[in-house]
Tab-separated table of C-alpha atoms in Angstrom:
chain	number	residue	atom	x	y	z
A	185	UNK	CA	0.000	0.000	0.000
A	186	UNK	CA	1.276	3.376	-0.854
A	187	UNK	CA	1.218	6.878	1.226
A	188	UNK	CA	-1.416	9.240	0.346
A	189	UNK	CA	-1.259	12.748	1.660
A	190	UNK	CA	-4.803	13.931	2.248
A	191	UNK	CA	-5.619	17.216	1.554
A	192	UNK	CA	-8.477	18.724	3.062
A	193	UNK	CA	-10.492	20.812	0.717
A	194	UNK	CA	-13.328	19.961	-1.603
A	195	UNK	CA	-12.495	19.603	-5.555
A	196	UNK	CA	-15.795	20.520	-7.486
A	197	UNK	CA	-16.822	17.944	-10.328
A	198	UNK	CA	-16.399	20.422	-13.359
A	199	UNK	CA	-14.503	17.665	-16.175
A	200	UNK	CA	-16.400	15.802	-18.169
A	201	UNK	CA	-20.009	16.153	-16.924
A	202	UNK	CA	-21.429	14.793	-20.030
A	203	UNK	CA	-19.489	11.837	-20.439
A	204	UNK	CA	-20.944	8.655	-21.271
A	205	UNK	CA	-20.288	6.485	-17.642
A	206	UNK	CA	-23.112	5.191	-15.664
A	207	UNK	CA	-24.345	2.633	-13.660
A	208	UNK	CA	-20.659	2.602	-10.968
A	209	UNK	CA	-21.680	0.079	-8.331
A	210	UNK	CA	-19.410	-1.763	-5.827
A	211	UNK	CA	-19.687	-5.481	-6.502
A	212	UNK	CA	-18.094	-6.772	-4.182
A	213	UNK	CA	-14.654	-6.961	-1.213
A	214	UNK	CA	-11.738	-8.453	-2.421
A	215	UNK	CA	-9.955	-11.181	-0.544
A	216	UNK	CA	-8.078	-9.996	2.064
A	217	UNK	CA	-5.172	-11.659	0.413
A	218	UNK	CA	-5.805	-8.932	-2.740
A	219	UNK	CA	-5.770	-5.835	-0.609
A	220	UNK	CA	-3.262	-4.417	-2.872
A	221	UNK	CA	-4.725	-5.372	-6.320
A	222	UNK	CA	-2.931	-3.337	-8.525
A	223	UNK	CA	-3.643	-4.444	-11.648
A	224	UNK	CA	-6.581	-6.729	-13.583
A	225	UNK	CA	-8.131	-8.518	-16.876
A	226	UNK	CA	-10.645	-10.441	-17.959
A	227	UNK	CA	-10.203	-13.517	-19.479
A	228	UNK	CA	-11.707	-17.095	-19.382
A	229	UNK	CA	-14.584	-15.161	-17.692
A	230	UNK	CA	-12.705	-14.902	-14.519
A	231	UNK	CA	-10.917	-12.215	-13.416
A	232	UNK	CA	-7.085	-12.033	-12.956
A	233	UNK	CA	-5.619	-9.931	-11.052
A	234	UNK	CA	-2.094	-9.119	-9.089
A	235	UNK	CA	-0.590	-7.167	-5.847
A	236	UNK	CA	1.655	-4.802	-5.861
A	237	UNK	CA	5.459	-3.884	-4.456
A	238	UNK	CA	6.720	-6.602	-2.159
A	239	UNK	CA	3.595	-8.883	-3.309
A	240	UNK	CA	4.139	-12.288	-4.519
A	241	UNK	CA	5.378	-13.483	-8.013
A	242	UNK	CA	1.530	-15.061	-8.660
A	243	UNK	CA	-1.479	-13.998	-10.224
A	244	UNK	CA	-4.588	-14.682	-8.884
A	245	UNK	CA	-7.743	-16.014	-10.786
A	246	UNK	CA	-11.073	-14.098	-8.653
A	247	UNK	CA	-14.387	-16.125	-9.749
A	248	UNK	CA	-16.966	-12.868	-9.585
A	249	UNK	CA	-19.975	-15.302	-8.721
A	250	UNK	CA	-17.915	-16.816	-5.293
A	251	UNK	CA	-16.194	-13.947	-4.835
A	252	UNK	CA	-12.941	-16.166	-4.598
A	253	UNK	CA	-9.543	-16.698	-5.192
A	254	UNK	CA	-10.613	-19.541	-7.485
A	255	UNK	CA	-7.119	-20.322	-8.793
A	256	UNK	CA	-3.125	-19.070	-8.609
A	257	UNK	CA	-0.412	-19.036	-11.144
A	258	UNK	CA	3.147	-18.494	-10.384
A	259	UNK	CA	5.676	-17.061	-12.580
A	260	UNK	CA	8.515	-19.046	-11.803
A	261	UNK	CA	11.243	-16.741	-13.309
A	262	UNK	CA	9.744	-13.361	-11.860
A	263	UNK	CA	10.141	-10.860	-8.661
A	264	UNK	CA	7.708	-8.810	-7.742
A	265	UNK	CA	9.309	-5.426	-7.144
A	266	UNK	CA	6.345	-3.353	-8.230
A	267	UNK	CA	3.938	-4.799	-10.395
A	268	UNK	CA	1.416	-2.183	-10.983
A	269	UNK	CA	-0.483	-3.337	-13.993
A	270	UNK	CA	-1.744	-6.104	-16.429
A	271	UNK	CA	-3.048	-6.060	-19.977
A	272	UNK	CA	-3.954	-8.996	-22.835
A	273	UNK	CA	-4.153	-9.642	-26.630
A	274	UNK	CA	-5.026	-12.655	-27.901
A	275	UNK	CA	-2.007	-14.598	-27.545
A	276	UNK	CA	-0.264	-13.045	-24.410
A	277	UNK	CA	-0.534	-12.038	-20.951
A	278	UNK	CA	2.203	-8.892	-20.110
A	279	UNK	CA	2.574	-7.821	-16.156
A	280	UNK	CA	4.079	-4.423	-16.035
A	281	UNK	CA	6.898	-4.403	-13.106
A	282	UNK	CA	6.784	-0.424	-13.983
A	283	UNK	CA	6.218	1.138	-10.516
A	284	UNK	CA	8.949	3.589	-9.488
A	285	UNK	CA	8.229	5.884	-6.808
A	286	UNK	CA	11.357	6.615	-6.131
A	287	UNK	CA	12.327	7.856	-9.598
A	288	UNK	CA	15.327	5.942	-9.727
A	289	UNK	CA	14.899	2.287	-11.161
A	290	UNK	CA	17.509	1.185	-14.105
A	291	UNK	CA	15.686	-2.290	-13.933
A	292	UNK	CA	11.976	-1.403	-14.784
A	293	UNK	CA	10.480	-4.750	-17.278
A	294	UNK	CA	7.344	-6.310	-18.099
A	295	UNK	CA	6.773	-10.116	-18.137
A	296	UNK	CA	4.860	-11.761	-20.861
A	297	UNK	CA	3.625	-15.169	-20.359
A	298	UNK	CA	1.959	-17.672	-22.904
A	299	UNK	CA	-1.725	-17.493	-22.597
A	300	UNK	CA	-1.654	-21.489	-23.482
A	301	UNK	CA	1.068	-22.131	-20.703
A	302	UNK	CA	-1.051	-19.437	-17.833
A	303	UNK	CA	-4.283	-22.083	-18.993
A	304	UNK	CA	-2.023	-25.332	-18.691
A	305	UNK	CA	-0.361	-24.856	-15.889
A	306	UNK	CA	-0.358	-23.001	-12.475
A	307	UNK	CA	3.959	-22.631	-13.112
A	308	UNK	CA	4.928	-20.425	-15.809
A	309	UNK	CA	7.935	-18.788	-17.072
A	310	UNK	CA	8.078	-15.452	-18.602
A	311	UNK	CA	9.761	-13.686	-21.423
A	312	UNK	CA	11.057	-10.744	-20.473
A	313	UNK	CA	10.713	-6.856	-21.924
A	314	UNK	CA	12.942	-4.790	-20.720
A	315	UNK	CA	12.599	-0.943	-21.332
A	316	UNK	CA	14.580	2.532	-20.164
A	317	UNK	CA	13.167	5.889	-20.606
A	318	UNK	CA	15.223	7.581	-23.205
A	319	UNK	CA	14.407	11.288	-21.951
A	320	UNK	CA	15.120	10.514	-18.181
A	321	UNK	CA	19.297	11.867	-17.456
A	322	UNK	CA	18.569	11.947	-13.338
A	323	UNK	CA	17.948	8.891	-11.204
A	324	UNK	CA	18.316	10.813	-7.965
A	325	UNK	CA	16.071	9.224	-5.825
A	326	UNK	CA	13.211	11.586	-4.877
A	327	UNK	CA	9.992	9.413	-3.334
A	328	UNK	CA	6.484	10.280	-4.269
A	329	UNK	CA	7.765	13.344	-5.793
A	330	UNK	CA	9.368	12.413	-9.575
A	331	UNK	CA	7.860	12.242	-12.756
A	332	UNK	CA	9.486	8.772	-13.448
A	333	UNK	CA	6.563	6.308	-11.758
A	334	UNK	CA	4.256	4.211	-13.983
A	335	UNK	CA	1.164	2.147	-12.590
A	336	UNK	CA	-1.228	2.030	-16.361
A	337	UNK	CA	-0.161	-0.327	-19.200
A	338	UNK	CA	-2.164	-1.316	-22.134
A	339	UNK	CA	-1.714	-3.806	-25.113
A	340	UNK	CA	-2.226	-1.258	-28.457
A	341	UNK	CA	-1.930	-3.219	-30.951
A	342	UNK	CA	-0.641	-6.648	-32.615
A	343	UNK	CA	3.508	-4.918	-31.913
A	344	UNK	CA	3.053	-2.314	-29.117
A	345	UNK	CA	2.335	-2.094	-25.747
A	346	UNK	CA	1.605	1.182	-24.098
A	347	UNK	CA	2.556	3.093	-20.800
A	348	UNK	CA	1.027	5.810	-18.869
A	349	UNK	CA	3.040	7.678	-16.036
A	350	UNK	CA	2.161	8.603	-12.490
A	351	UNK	CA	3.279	12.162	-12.245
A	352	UNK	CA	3.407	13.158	-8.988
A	353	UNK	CA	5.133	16.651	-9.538
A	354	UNK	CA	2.358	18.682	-11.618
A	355	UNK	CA	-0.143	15.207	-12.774
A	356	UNK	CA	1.059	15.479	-16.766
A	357	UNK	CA	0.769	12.268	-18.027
A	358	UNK	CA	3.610	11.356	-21.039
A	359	UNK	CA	2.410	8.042	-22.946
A	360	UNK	CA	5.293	5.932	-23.960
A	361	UNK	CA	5.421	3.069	-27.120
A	362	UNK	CA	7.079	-0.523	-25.763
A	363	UNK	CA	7.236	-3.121	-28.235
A	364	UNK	CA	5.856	-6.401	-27.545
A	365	UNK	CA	9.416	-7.878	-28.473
A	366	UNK	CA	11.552	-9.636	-25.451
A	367	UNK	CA	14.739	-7.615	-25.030
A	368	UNK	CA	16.127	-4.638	-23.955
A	369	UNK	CA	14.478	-1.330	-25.329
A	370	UNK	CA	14.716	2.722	-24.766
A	371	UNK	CA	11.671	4.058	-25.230
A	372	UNK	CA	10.870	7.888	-25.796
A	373	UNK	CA	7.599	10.059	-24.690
A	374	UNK	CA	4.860	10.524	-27.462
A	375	UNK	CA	4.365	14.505	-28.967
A	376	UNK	CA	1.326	14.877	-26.422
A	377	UNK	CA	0.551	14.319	-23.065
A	378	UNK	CA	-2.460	14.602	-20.635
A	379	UNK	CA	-3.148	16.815	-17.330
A	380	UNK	CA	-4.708	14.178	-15.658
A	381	UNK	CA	-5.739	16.624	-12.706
A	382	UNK	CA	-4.540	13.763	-10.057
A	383	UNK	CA	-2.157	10.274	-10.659
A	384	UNK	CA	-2.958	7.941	-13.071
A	385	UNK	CA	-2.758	4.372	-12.109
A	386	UNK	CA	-4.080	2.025	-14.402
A	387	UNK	CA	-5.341	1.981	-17.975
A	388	UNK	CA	-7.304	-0.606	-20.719
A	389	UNK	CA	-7.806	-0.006	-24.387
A	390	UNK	CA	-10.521	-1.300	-26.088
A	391	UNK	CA	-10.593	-2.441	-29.281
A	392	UNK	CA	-13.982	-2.584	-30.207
A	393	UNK	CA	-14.684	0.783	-29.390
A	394	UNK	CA	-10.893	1.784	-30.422
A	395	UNK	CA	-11.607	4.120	-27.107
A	396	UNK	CA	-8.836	4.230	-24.229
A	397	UNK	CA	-9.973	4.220	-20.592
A	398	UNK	CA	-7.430	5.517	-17.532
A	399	UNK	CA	-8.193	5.335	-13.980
A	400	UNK	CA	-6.654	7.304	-11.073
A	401	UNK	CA	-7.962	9.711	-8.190
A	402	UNK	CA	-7.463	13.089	-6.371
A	403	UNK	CA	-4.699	14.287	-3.482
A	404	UNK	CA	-8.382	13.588	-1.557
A	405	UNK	CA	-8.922	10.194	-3.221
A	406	UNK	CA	-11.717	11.230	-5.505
A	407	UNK	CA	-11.363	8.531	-8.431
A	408	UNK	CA	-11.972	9.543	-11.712
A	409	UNK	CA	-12.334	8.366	-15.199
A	410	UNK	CA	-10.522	10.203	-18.598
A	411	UNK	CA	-11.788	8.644	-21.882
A	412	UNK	CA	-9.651	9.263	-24.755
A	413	UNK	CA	-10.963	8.679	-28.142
A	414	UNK	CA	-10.068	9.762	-32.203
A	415	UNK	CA	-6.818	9.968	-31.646
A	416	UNK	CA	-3.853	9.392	-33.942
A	417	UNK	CA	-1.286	6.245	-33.505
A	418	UNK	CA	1.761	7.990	-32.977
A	419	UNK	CA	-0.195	10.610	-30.020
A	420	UNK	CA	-3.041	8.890	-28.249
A	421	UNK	CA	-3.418	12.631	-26.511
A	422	UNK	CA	-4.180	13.910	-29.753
A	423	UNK	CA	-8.392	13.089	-29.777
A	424	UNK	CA	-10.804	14.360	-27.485
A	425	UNK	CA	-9.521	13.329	-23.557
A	426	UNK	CA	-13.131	13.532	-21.356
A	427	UNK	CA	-12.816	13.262	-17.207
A	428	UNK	CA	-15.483	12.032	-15.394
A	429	UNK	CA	-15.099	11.822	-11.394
A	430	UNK	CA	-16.861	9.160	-10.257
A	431	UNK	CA	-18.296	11.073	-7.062
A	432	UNK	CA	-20.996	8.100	-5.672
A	433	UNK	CA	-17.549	5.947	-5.010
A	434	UNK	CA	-16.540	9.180	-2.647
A	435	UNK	CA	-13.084	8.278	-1.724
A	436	UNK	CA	-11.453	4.837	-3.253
A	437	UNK	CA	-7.811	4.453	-4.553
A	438	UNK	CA	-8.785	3.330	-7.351
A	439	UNK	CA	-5.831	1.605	-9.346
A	440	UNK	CA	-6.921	-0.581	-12.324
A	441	UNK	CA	-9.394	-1.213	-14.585
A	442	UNK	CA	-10.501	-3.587	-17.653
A	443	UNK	CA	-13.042	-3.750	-20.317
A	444	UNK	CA	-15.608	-6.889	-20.212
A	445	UNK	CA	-16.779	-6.150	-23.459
A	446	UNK	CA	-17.290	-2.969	-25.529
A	447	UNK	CA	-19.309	-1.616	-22.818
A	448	UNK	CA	-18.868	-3.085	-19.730
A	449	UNK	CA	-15.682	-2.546	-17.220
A	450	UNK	CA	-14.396	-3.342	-13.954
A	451	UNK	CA	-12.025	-1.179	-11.587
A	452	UNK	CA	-10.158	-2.407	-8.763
A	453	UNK	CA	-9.370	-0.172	-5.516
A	454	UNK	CA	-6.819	-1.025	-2.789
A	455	UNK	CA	-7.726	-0.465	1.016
A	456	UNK	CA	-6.232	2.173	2.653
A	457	UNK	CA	-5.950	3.980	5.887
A	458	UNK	CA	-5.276	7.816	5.895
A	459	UNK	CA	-5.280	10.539	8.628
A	460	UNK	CA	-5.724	14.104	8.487
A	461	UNK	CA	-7.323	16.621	10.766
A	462	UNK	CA	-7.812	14.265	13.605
A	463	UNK	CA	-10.014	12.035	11.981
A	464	UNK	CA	-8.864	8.612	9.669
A	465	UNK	CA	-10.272	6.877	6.968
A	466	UNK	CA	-9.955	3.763	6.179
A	467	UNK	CA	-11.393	1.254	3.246
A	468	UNK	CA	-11.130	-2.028	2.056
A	469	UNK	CA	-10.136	-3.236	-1.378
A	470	UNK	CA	-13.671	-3.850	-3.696
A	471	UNK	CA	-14.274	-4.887	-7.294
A	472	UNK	CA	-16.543	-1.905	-9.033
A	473	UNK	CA	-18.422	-2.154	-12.507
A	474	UNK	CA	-19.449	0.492	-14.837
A	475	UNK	CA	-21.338	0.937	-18.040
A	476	UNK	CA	-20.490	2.948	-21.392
A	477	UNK	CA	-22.588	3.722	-24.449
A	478	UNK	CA	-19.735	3.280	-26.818
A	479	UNK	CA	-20.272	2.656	-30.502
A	480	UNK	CA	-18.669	-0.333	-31.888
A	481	UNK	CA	-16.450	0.257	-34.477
A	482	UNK	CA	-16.891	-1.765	-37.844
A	483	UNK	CA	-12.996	-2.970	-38.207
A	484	UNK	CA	-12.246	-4.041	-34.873
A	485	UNK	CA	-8.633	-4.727	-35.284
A	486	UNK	CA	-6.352	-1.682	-35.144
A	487	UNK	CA	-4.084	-1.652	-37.538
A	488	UNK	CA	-0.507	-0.575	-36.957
A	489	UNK	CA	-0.079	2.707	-39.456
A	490	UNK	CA	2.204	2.392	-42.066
A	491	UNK	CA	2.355	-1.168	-42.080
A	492	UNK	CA	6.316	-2.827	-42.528
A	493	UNK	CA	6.616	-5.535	-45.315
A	494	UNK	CA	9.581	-7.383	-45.765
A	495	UNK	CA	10.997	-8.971	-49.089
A	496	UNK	CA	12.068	-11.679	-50.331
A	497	UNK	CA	10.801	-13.675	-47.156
A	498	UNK	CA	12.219	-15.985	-46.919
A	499	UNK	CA	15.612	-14.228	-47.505
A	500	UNK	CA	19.172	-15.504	-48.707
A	501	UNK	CA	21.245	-12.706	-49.125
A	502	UNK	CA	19.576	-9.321	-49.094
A	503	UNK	CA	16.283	-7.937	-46.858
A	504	UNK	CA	14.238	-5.543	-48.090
A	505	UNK	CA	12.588	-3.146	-45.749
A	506	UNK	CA	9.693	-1.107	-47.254
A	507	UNK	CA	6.895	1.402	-45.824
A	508	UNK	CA	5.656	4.901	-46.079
A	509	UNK	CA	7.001	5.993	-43.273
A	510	UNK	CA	10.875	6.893	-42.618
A	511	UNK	CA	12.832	4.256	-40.308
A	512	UNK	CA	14.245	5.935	-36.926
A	513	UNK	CA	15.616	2.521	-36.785
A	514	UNK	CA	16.031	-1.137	-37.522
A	515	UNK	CA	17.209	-3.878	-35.408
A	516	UNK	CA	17.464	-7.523	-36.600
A	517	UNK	CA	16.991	-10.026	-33.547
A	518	UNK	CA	17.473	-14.046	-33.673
A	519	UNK	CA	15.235	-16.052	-32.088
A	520	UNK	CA	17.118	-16.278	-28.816
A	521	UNK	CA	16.916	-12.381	-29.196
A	522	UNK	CA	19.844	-11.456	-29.155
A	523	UNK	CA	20.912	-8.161	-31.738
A	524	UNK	CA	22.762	-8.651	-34.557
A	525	UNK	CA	22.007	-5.880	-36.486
A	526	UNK	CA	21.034	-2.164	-35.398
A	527	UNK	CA	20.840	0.835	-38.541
A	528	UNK	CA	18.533	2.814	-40.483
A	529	UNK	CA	19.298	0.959	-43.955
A	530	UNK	CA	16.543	-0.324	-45.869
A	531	UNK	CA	18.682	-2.940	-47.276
A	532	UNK	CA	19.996	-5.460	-45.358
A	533	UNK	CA	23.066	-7.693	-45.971
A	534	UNK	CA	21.843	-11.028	-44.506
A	535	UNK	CA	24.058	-13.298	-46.065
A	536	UNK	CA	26.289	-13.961	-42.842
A	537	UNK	CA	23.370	-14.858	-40.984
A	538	UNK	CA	22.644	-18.499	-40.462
A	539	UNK	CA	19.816	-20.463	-41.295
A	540	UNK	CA	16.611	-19.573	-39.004
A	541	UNK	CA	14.195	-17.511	-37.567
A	542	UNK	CA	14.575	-14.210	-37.223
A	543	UNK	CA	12.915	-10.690	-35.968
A	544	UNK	CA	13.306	-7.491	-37.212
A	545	UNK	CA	12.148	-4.257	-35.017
A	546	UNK	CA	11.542	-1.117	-36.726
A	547	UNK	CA	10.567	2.413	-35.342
A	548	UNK	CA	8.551	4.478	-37.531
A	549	UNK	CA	8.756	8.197	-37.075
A	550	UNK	CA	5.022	7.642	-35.728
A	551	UNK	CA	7.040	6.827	-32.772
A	552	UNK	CA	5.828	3.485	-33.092
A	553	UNK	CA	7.594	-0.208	-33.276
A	554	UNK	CA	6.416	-2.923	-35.515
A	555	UNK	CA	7.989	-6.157	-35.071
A	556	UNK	CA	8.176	-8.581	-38.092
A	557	UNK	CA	8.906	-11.846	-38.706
A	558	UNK	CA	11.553	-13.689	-41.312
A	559	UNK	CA	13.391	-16.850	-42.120
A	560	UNK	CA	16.924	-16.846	-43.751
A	561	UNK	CA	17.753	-19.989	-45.939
């Protein structure tokens, strides 16, 4: 559980009156083992879910009709030193070890697990994405007071995951691009950002509605909503960003959320206990559900912009790169992923490579990664 400073005055609901949220109930208390739930998704029709710093290396499987811990996967390979968050695609499973309230972590990842192995087996092992902020020069520590802290990830696309940080300086959110590829990555901030009015601490992107949802709350633990929507790829800022405080919930820490289906989400809030003017307040973790009247959109798929092809595939000498966009770079990865190759060239000299499988990252100047696959014969 993290420190909350409690601030007593009254913030008036003036964002986003007229956005489309209703129906916020409280489900349900979490197990007493989730008071910390920091992160959740749907899938299989049960909930899954995680704690946060100095929580265990599991995730836990919460049946909504017994309002259980119904099952508990370990990632074998994994430390929990602050998972905040948890997203999906179809495939994969990717827990965001992202927190940093200290501002000075130089070993921030996010674990992706099989989504056959999670169903298979309650051991898995992870691959593992390692990323560095790219416009971050000072890792002085400075706790609960840096711009550096993360807590919302969300699967984009088919290539790219996406991060949202917990500003706790002035609340200006910077969205960041992490491809879905295991390795080592720097990552840089997106042309436009968000004044979240508070801390962000958990997001989920829908594709059916091609709408992104965050979650976070006031200094006075007022939880609120921002729905961003018709935005470009390479600046999800770019749209219309609406905030609606969800004032029936009063005060929650709210700190994830997840779609159900293109119009139905859960949040998760921690417990806390916070003093300030001689009185404290306390609260216990709860699952909460809310509606949308989202329109579904008739190509639910995004599609990465600008899409990469690669030719001759399979390749003997020479790779071709070609798109519409420029390159800001290309890296060639084998399928241990390990780099062997790191330019701009759209032309590739593969003939030293030996026979395999192969994966070749490229950043657009969208400020977005797609990953593609080749084979060299």
């Amino acid at each position: 559980m993290k420190a909350i400073i409690l601030i007593p005055f009254i913030i008036l609901n003036v964002f986003g009156a007229f956005a489309q949220i209703s129906n916020v109930q409280e489900e349900f208390l979490l197990p007493a083992s989730l008071s910390e739930s920091s992160g959740i998704i749907y899938f299989n029709n049960k909930l899954i879910t995680h704690n946060d710093s100095g929580g265990e290396n599991k995730l836990y499987e919460v049946d909504v009709n017994t309002q259980q811990i119904s099952r508990t996967v370990t990632i074998s390979n994994a430390t929990n030193i602050d998972w905040e968050d948890i997203t999906q695609d179809d495939t994969s499973i990717f827990i965001g070890d992202i927190g940093n309230n200290n501002g000075n972590r130089t070993n921030l990842k996010i674990y992706k697990i099989s989504k056959a192995d999670y169903t298979a087996s309650t051991t898995v092992t992870a691959e593992i994405i390692a990323y560095s902020y790219a416009d971050q020069t000072d890792f002085t520590a400075n706790p609960n007071n840096n711009i550096w802290d993360a807590e919302a990830l969300v699967s984009y696309n088919a290539d790219n995951l996406m991060l949202f940080t917990k500003n706790w300086v002035d609340g200006v959110t910077k969205a960041y691009v992490i491809p879905k590829l295991p390795g080592s990555h720097s990552v840089s901030p997106q042309a436009t950002t968000l004044n979240s009015n508070g801390l962000i601490t958990g997001g989920t992107y829908n594709e059916a509605t091609g709408k992104l949802y965050l979650v976070g709350y006031t200094e006075i633990l007022q939880p609120f909503i921002w729905d961003c929507e018709g935005f470009s790829a390479g600046s999800v800022f770019s749209g219309t960003n609406t905030q609606t405080q969800l004032s029936s919930l009063v005060q929650e820490q709210a700190e994830a959320i997840t779609f159900i289906d293109e119009n139905s989400y859960y949040l998760t809030s921690e417990s806390f206990s916070q003093s300030f003017g001689g009185f404290t307040f306390t609260d216990d973790a709860k699952l909460i559900s809310f509606s949308t009247n989202d329109e579904v959109l008739s190509n639910t798929k995004t599609k990465t912009p600008n899409m990469l092809a690669l030719y001759p595939n399979p390749a003997t000498n020479v790779l071709n790169l070609k798109s519409s966009d420029a390159f800001l770079s290309v890296e060639i990865f084998n399928s241990q992923f390990k780099k062997l190759y790191q330019g701009q060239e759209a032309v590739i000299n593969v003939a030293a490579f030996s026979p395999g499988l192969y994966f070749v990252k490229v950043q657009l100047n969208t400020n977005l990664f797609v990953v593609k696959k080749f084979v060299k014969q």
